Amino acid sequence: MTNKIIAAGKPLQGKALIPGDKSVSHRMLIFAFLAEGKSEIRGLSRGDDVRRTAAAIQNLGATIEPLSDDGAAGGDDVLITGGISGAKEPVYPLDMGNSGTGLRLMAGVVSRFDFLSILIGDESIHRRPMARIVEPLSQMGASLDGRAGGTLAPLVIRGGNLTGIDYAPKMPSAQVKSSILLAGMGAKGVTVVREHTATRRHTEEMCQILGLPIETEVAGHSLKVSLRACNVPPFKLNVPKDPSQAAFAAVASSIVKGSEVEIENVYLGPGRDGFLKVLLEMGADITVAKRGENTADLLVKSAKLRGTVVSGQLLADSIDEVPILAVAAAYASGQTKFLDASELRAKESDRLAAVEEGLSRLGVNVKTEADTLVIEGNGGVPANLLKGERIPCRSFHDHRIAMALSVAAIAACNEADSVKALSEIEIDDFDAVDTSWPGFLEAFTALEKN
Ligand code: S3P
């Protein structure tokens, strides 16, 4: 529970060291557990969330050995010996920490086994809605229970003998879709998930890469995924860099005058490129050089940003980046509106309320309603960052809130020449950033030194 003081920074130059993608890391670990034999994964996220999934598959019988330490590339390389045939009942609860993705995906995985699994996490996880996975997994034939009538973790699951379902989740959620698909890989018949607003497709992409029997149909914004029972073959794969973390570097480089930063090999597949579209719409100077089918290198130069509207599919495609895009909006000229954003209230914290509080403390004119966040940017540094004060800010123990507020404080350096003393901010529970990006501040300091 450490507080961290963040002061104004300097222009950012050079290559940003971005961690491996968190969503992909969770899934590669799970697929390696399901595969009979040895799989190699390179560039895994070192965040606590992903480490919890690694520990969970070990508790279910997989072994994980380090391959090498590619410290420079910012990720772990591991050799995993998996095999669903050797899965064993976990002796202790699987503790998924702060990770909604970890808990919801593992719920789908353990629903395949006729042994008892108990899934727990931290205080935030125990507040987050679980009926969204309990309902479909129960319909598939698993027995699930939890607090508050089976709607909150801890979840207690005894699975096995599953049958495929045809299911349309009420809210757009890749975690729900993936949980059902992971269960469906061990269910009789066909499992179908219908999304009215398509979400990230990492689970589907893993199935496609590994040649598993999955079909996807896109119609407008909607997506239908069908899958049959299948065995997962072992694999060797690299994790691309995390667009949600790249967004912090991209926004910082856009709003800190005199910056020019390269971000290599970022995943920009369906459902994850929203932040880039929003920043380009705001007038950001970002050159995108395609690298692989779903990856690209970005070159970001500082630019004058203007307000925009983010809603519907674009909001879903930038769901995790709203806190840092809100900081971009605070530094932009004019109004930015995030609409259809109610799911942000069900993340690691109520992110609409957390952004409203944090940015207000910095002197930004910001308002939230049920599913809306409106920010009036003044085209420069927020007023309270120019007062030479120490501003206390709450992270709500949410990694993305702590990192977004840090970037807002760093960018106050734009007025270093005109203001005698700039403010610094003191963020509580700063260690929350370790859930997704241990070394976040160091990565920024390294860019300031170039
Ligand atoms: C994730 C899905 C998203 C996102 C989360 C990661 C995933 O949540 O917010 O950080 O890896 O499937 P939803 O389930 O709300 O789409």
XYZ file of C-alpha atoms and ligand atoms in Angstrom:
466
model
C 0.000 0.000 0.000
C 2.603 2.562 -1.039
C 1.933 6.174 -1.951
C 3.897 7.540 -4.905
C 4.684 11.153 -5.707
C 4.682 11.918 -9.432
C 6.180 15.205 -10.596
C 6.232 16.893 -14.000
C 8.529 15.070 -16.444
C 10.431 15.994 -19.615
C 9.849 15.476 -23.343
C 9.830 11.770 -24.207
C 12.228 10.402 -26.814
C 13.208 6.926 -28.012
C 11.712 3.429 -27.958
C 9.056 2.695 -25.371
C 9.477 -0.607 -23.553
C 5.946 -2.027 -23.578
C 5.013 -5.308 -21.815
C 3.533 -8.333 -23.558
C -0.226 -8.227 -24.057
C -2.128 -9.240 -20.937
C -5.198 -10.702 -22.693
C -3.007 -12.796 -25.006
C -0.758 -13.881 -22.114
C -3.706 -15.262 -20.106
C -4.961 -17.190 -23.112
C -1.620 -18.632 -24.173
C -1.080 -19.949 -20.627
C -4.532 -21.538 -20.595
C -4.146 -23.100 -24.060
C -0.705 -24.440 -23.033
C -2.351 -26.050 -20.004
C -5.001 -27.658 -22.229
C -2.426 -28.937 -24.763
C -0.926 -32.415 -24.267
C 2.836 -31.839 -24.369
C 5.300 -28.982 -24.251
C 4.494 -25.444 -25.400
C 6.829 -22.451 -25.573
C 5.580 -18.921 -24.943
C 7.835 -15.904 -25.361
C 7.248 -12.377 -24.107
C 4.543 -13.065 -21.495
C 3.316 -10.115 -19.445
C 5.057 -10.012 -16.053
C 2.039 -8.408 -14.393
C 0.565 -9.994 -11.283
C -2.688 -10.769 -13.158
C -0.882 -13.062 -15.597
C 1.227 -14.600 -12.821
C -2.025 -15.606 -11.106
C -3.183 -17.455 -14.216
C 0.236 -19.136 -14.424
C -0.123 -20.228 -10.779
C -3.677 -21.458 -11.427
C -2.661 -23.753 -14.271
C 0.202 -25.071 -12.116
C -2.302 -25.838 -9.357
C -4.305 -27.766 -11.950
C -1.276 -29.854 -12.925
C 0.780 -27.953 -15.537
C 4.486 -27.340 -14.999
C 6.177 -24.082 -15.988
C 9.921 -23.629 -16.446
C 11.713 -20.445 -17.419
C 13.275 -20.640 -20.893
C 15.431 -17.557 -20.695
C 15.070 -14.005 -19.482
C 14.506 -11.654 -22.371
C 14.537 -8.719 -19.934
C 15.245 -6.271 -22.743
C 12.076 -7.274 -24.564
C 10.121 -6.879 -21.327
C 8.523 -10.296 -20.973
C 8.924 -13.812 -19.630
C 9.803 -16.775 -21.846
C 8.466 -20.066 -20.522
C 8.216 -23.757 -21.336
C 4.924 -25.254 -20.226
C 4.168 -28.933 -19.931
C 0.406 -29.231 -20.056
C -2.229 -31.804 -20.727
C -5.876 -31.891 -19.919
C -5.614 -35.643 -19.298
C -3.359 -34.932 -16.312
C -5.549 -32.200 -14.808
C -5.976 -32.640 -11.069
C -8.315 -31.234 -8.472
C -6.675 -28.125 -6.992
C -5.911 -28.584 -3.296
C -6.332 -24.889 -2.491
C -8.572 -22.159 -3.959
C -7.265 -20.675 -7.194
C -6.447 -17.096 -6.186
C -6.821 -14.890 -9.279
C -5.814 -11.686 -7.436
C -7.137 -8.561 -9.169
C -7.826 -10.259 -12.492
C -11.388 -10.426 -13.809
C -10.067 -11.976 -17.009
C -8.143 -14.642 -15.096
C -11.086 -15.540 -12.895
C -13.734 -15.587 -15.616
C -11.600 -17.518 -18.121
C -10.503 -20.061 -15.510
C -14.160 -20.545 -14.509
C -14.816 -21.715 -18.081
C -11.767 -24.001 -17.996
C -12.509 -25.697 -14.663
C -16.174 -26.171 -15.637
C -14.870 -28.986 -17.846
C -13.669 -31.076 -14.891
C -15.799 -33.209 -12.578
C -13.744 -32.106 -9.586
C -14.159 -29.179 -7.216
C -12.504 -25.838 -7.937
C -12.854 -22.710 -5.814
C -12.005 -19.385 -7.451
C -11.147 -16.405 -5.293
C -9.462 -13.027 -5.744
C -8.877 -9.702 -4.061
C -11.428 -7.317 -2.617
C -12.150 -5.758 -6.042
C -12.761 -9.137 -7.695
C -15.159 -10.098 -4.944
C -17.265 -7.030 -5.837
C -17.374 -7.630 -9.599
C -20.392 -9.241 -11.319
C -20.130 -12.991 -11.887
C -23.729 -13.889 -12.851
C -22.642 -13.157 -16.422
C -20.531 -16.353 -16.435
C -22.389 -18.369 -13.803
C -25.550 -18.318 -15.944
C -24.123 -19.681 -19.228
C -21.712 -22.156 -17.582
C -24.609 -23.518 -15.480
C -26.712 -23.853 -18.649
C -23.865 -25.951 -20.110
C -24.244 -28.379 -17.204
C -21.590 -27.258 -14.670
C -22.596 -26.728 -11.077
C -21.587 -23.248 -9.910
C -22.290 -21.357 -6.730
C -21.005 -18.210 -5.116
C -21.893 -15.500 -2.634
C -25.081 -13.490 -3.108
C -27.000 -16.283 -4.805
C -24.114 -17.264 -7.071
C -23.517 -13.762 -8.388
C -20.263 -12.886 -6.573
C -16.913 -14.620 -5.983
C -15.706 -16.784 -4.357
C -17.111 -19.168 -6.954
C -17.347 -22.863 -6.204
C -17.448 -25.010 -9.330
C -17.940 -28.717 -9.921
C -18.007 -29.315 -13.630
C -17.863 -32.057 -16.227
C -20.270 -33.561 -18.727
C -20.936 -30.253 -20.511
C -23.235 -29.681 -23.479
C -22.835 -26.801 -25.927
C -25.251 -23.848 -25.756
C -26.310 -21.087 -28.120
C -25.877 -17.954 -26.026
C -26.131 -14.185 -26.486
C -24.446 -12.338 -23.576
C -26.424 -9.288 -22.407
C -23.342 -7.046 -22.329
C -20.365 -6.964 -24.723
C -17.703 -8.958 -22.861
C -14.722 -10.856 -24.230
C -14.289 -12.471 -20.831
C -17.803 -13.938 -20.972
C -17.407 -15.042 -24.597
C -14.043 -16.642 -23.829
C -15.257 -18.372 -20.681
C -18.076 -20.019 -22.666
C -15.767 -20.969 -25.561
C -13.155 -22.488 -23.231
C -15.901 -24.602 -21.651
C -17.298 -25.353 -25.121
C -13.959 -26.857 -26.172
C -14.848 -29.725 -23.835
C -18.621 -29.850 -24.409
C -20.827 -32.175 -26.474
C -22.216 -30.629 -29.657
C -21.749 -27.069 -30.843
C -21.210 -24.021 -28.630
C -22.358 -20.710 -30.115
C -21.799 -17.198 -28.730
C -23.624 -14.264 -30.360
C -22.355 -10.770 -29.612
C -24.424 -7.718 -30.632
C -21.297 -5.588 -30.214
C -18.196 -7.606 -31.076
C -15.424 -7.775 -28.474
C -11.724 -8.623 -28.700
C -11.110 -11.951 -30.459
C -8.003 -13.362 -28.786
C -9.642 -16.678 -27.873
C -10.953 -17.134 -31.402
C -7.543 -16.198 -32.831
C -5.778 -18.758 -30.622
C -8.226 -21.418 -31.890
C -7.611 -20.357 -35.500
C -3.807 -20.341 -35.113
C -3.948 -23.843 -33.613
C -6.288 -25.172 -36.324
C -9.215 -25.859 -33.975
C -12.803 -26.201 -35.279
C -14.064 -22.635 -34.834
C -16.082 -20.430 -37.166
C -16.678 -16.700 -36.865
C -19.245 -14.647 -38.767
C -19.164 -10.854 -38.658
C -22.261 -8.842 -39.645
C -21.976 -5.115 -39.048
C -20.973 -4.730 -35.386
C -22.213 -8.189 -34.397
C -20.224 -11.388 -34.212
C -21.279 -15.056 -34.118
C -18.713 -17.638 -32.978
C -19.315 -21.410 -33.233
C -17.000 -24.049 -31.815
C -16.926 -27.838 -31.385
C -15.126 -29.998 -28.835
C -11.451 -30.316 -29.658
C -7.998 -31.213 -28.407
C -5.399 -28.446 -28.281
C -2.002 -29.198 -29.835
C 1.178 -27.880 -28.161
C 2.595 -24.711 -29.743
C 5.404 -22.153 -29.855
C 4.140 -18.563 -29.920
C 5.283 -15.016 -29.142
C 3.101 -12.534 -27.271
C 2.773 -9.190 -29.085
C 3.017 -5.932 -27.100
C -0.005 -4.729 -25.184
C -2.010 -1.967 -26.929
C -3.611 -0.984 -23.615
C -0.136 -0.211 -22.226
C 1.047 1.296 -25.522
C -1.867 3.737 -25.124
C -0.179 5.264 -22.032
C 2.999 5.892 -24.037
C 1.026 7.127 -27.061
C -1.023 9.624 -25.025
C 2.030 10.812 -23.047
C 4.035 11.341 -26.256
C 1.076 13.157 -27.844
C 0.484 15.595 -24.985
C 4.061 16.228 -23.758
C 5.437 18.857 -26.149
C 8.634 17.964 -27.999
C 8.141 14.171 -27.718
C 8.833 11.554 -30.368
C 8.460 7.911 -29.348
C 8.523 4.585 -31.179
C 6.359 1.721 -29.970
C 7.136 -1.598 -31.652
C 5.094 -4.703 -32.393
C 1.818 -3.609 -30.814
C -1.211 -5.915 -31.162
C -3.851 -3.973 -33.117
C -6.298 -6.729 -34.063
C -10.104 -6.463 -33.815
C -11.348 -5.001 -30.575
C -8.003 -3.508 -29.540
C -7.306 -0.667 -31.981
C -9.965 1.704 -30.653
C -7.517 3.900 -28.714
C -5.548 4.521 -31.914
C -8.679 5.504 -33.860
C -9.719 7.850 -31.040
C -6.281 9.506 -30.834
C -6.115 9.940 -34.618
C -9.602 11.455 -34.549
C -8.350 13.866 -31.855
C -5.572 15.009 -34.187
C -2.671 12.911 -32.843
C 0.444 12.598 -35.004
C 0.861 8.810 -35.142
C 2.444 6.926 -38.038
C 1.349 3.297 -38.198
C 3.637 0.810 -39.976
C 1.989 -2.587 -40.359
C 4.183 -5.423 -39.136
C 2.158 -8.672 -39.055
C -1.514 -9.403 -39.729
C -2.587 -7.928 -36.392
C 0.507 -6.016 -35.277
C 2.120 -2.683 -36.134
C 4.910 -0.291 -35.130
C 3.806 3.179 -34.050
C 5.731 6.453 -34.230
C 4.089 9.063 -32.028
C 5.000 12.770 -32.118
C 3.483 15.431 -29.894
C 0.488 17.225 -31.379
C -2.328 19.613 -30.507
C -5.339 17.438 -29.673
C -9.026 18.351 -29.970
C -12.126 16.881 -28.335
C -14.152 14.037 -29.840
C -17.057 11.670 -29.183
C -16.422 7.989 -28.388
C -19.444 5.673 -28.364
C -20.829 2.262 -29.394
C -18.347 -0.101 -31.053
C -15.492 2.423 -30.731
C -16.091 2.654 -26.984
C -16.100 -1.173 -26.736
C -12.856 -1.264 -28.730
C -11.188 1.169 -26.318
C -12.848 -0.033 -23.095
C -9.588 -0.388 -21.115
C -8.079 2.811 -22.513
C -10.812 5.234 -21.396
C -8.874 6.412 -18.275
C -5.810 7.404 -20.337
C -7.935 8.749 -23.218
C -9.667 10.902 -20.579
C -6.251 12.396 -19.783
C -5.721 13.082 -23.503
C -9.159 14.764 -23.470
C -8.171 16.921 -20.466
C -5.149 18.257 -22.406
C -7.113 18.630 -25.669
C -9.091 21.696 -26.766
C -12.856 21.384 -26.469
C -15.266 18.780 -25.242
C -14.803 14.996 -25.311
C -17.718 12.672 -24.604
C -17.481 8.966 -23.797
C -20.961 7.457 -24.268
C -22.300 3.886 -23.710
C -19.624 3.456 -21.042
C -21.596 1.763 -18.221
C -19.315 -1.345 -18.291
C -16.542 0.914 -16.942
C -18.371 0.907 -13.631
C -17.818 -2.870 -13.369
C -14.033 -2.915 -13.927
C -11.236 -3.117 -11.316
C -12.849 0.044 -9.874
C -15.821 2.162 -10.921
C -13.655 3.825 -13.541
C -16.132 6.569 -14.417
C -16.224 7.711 -10.782
C -12.448 7.247 -10.368
C -11.630 9.311 -13.476
C -14.098 11.999 -12.406
C -12.537 12.298 -8.964
C -8.919 12.167 -10.167
C -9.249 14.675 -12.985
C -11.396 17.036 -10.849
C -8.611 17.129 -8.276
C -6.255 18.243 -11.053
C -8.679 21.065 -11.881
C -10.273 19.532 -14.972
C -13.934 20.246 -15.717
C -15.308 16.677 -15.802
C -18.763 15.198 -15.293
C -20.181 11.682 -15.235
C -23.686 10.371 -15.556
C -24.952 6.770 -15.599
C -23.002 5.660 -18.681
C -21.379 8.908 -19.794
C -18.133 10.766 -19.113
C -17.785 14.339 -20.370
C -14.500 16.256 -20.212
C -13.973 19.910 -21.125
C -10.349 20.204 -22.227
C -8.625 23.586 -21.959
C -5.979 22.808 -24.583
C -3.226 22.882 -21.962
C -2.130 21.814 -18.492
C -5.054 21.447 -16.022
C -5.259 24.436 -13.639
C -4.357 22.758 -10.334
C -1.137 21.281 -11.804
C 0.123 24.886 -12.188
C -0.257 25.853 -8.518
C 2.946 24.388 -7.104
C 1.008 22.145 -4.706
C 1.028 18.491 -3.766
C -2.323 17.079 -4.878
C -3.507 13.867 -3.182
C -5.134 11.462 -5.681
C -6.787 8.108 -5.111
C -5.971 5.164 -7.387
C -8.902 3.107 -6.047
C -6.285 0.333 -6.183
C -6.833 0.299 -9.947
C -3.701 0.024 -12.107
C -5.115 1.984 -15.030
C -6.272 4.872 -12.818
C -2.820 5.120 -11.163
C -1.042 5.086 -14.552
C -3.438 7.548 -16.209
C -3.086 10.094 -13.380
C 0.718 9.669 -13.525
C 0.727 10.631 -17.214
C -1.463 13.669 -16.450
C 1.086 14.835 -13.844
C 4.148 14.128 -16.034
C 2.688 16.259 -18.865
C 2.538 19.361 -16.636
C 6.141 19.934 -17.796
C 4.657 21.684 -20.847
C 4.439 24.821 -18.653
C 7.829 24.414 -16.940
C 9.167 27.609 -18.521
C 6.197 29.804 -17.683
C 5.270 28.680 -14.147
C 7.539 29.066 -11.103
C 6.585 25.782 -9.423
C 4.510 23.000 -10.944
C 2.361 20.755 -8.770
C 3.102 17.122 -8.076
C 0.516 14.503 -7.303
C 0.566 11.866 -4.579
C -1.203 8.685 -5.685
C -2.231 6.167 -3.029
C -1.888 2.379 -3.456
C 0.476 2.931 -6.357
C 1.574 -0.721 -6.249
C -1.706 -1.448 -8.071
C 0.239 -0.812 -11.316
C 2.049 -4.119 -10.724
C -1.101 -6.005 -11.677
C -0.409 -5.162 -15.317
C 2.871 -3.230 -15.679
C 5.613 -3.647 -13.105
C 8.233 -1.103 -14.245
C 5.707 1.378 -15.653
C 7.398 4.452 -14.136
C 10.876 3.223 -15.055
C 9.758 2.838 -18.693
C 8.743 6.515 -18.705
C 11.865 7.709 -16.903
C 13.951 5.879 -19.517
C 12.184 7.871 -22.271
C 12.870 11.153 -20.433
C 16.604 10.398 -20.333
C 17.027 10.015 -24.087
C -10.497 -8.752 -21.490
C -11.731 -8.283 -21.807
C -12.228 -6.952 -21.450
C -11.172 -6.069 -20.833
C -10.248 -6.815 -19.933
C -9.567 -7.939 -20.680
C -10.071 -10.075 -21.975
O -13.298 -7.090 -20.568
O -11.775 -4.992 -20.139
O -9.252 -5.942 -19.399
O -8.859 -10.357 -21.974
O -10.948 -10.845 -22.388
P -14.761 -7.486 -21.072
O -15.013 -8.856 -20.648
O -15.633 -6.480 -20.410
O -14.788 -7.395 -22.575
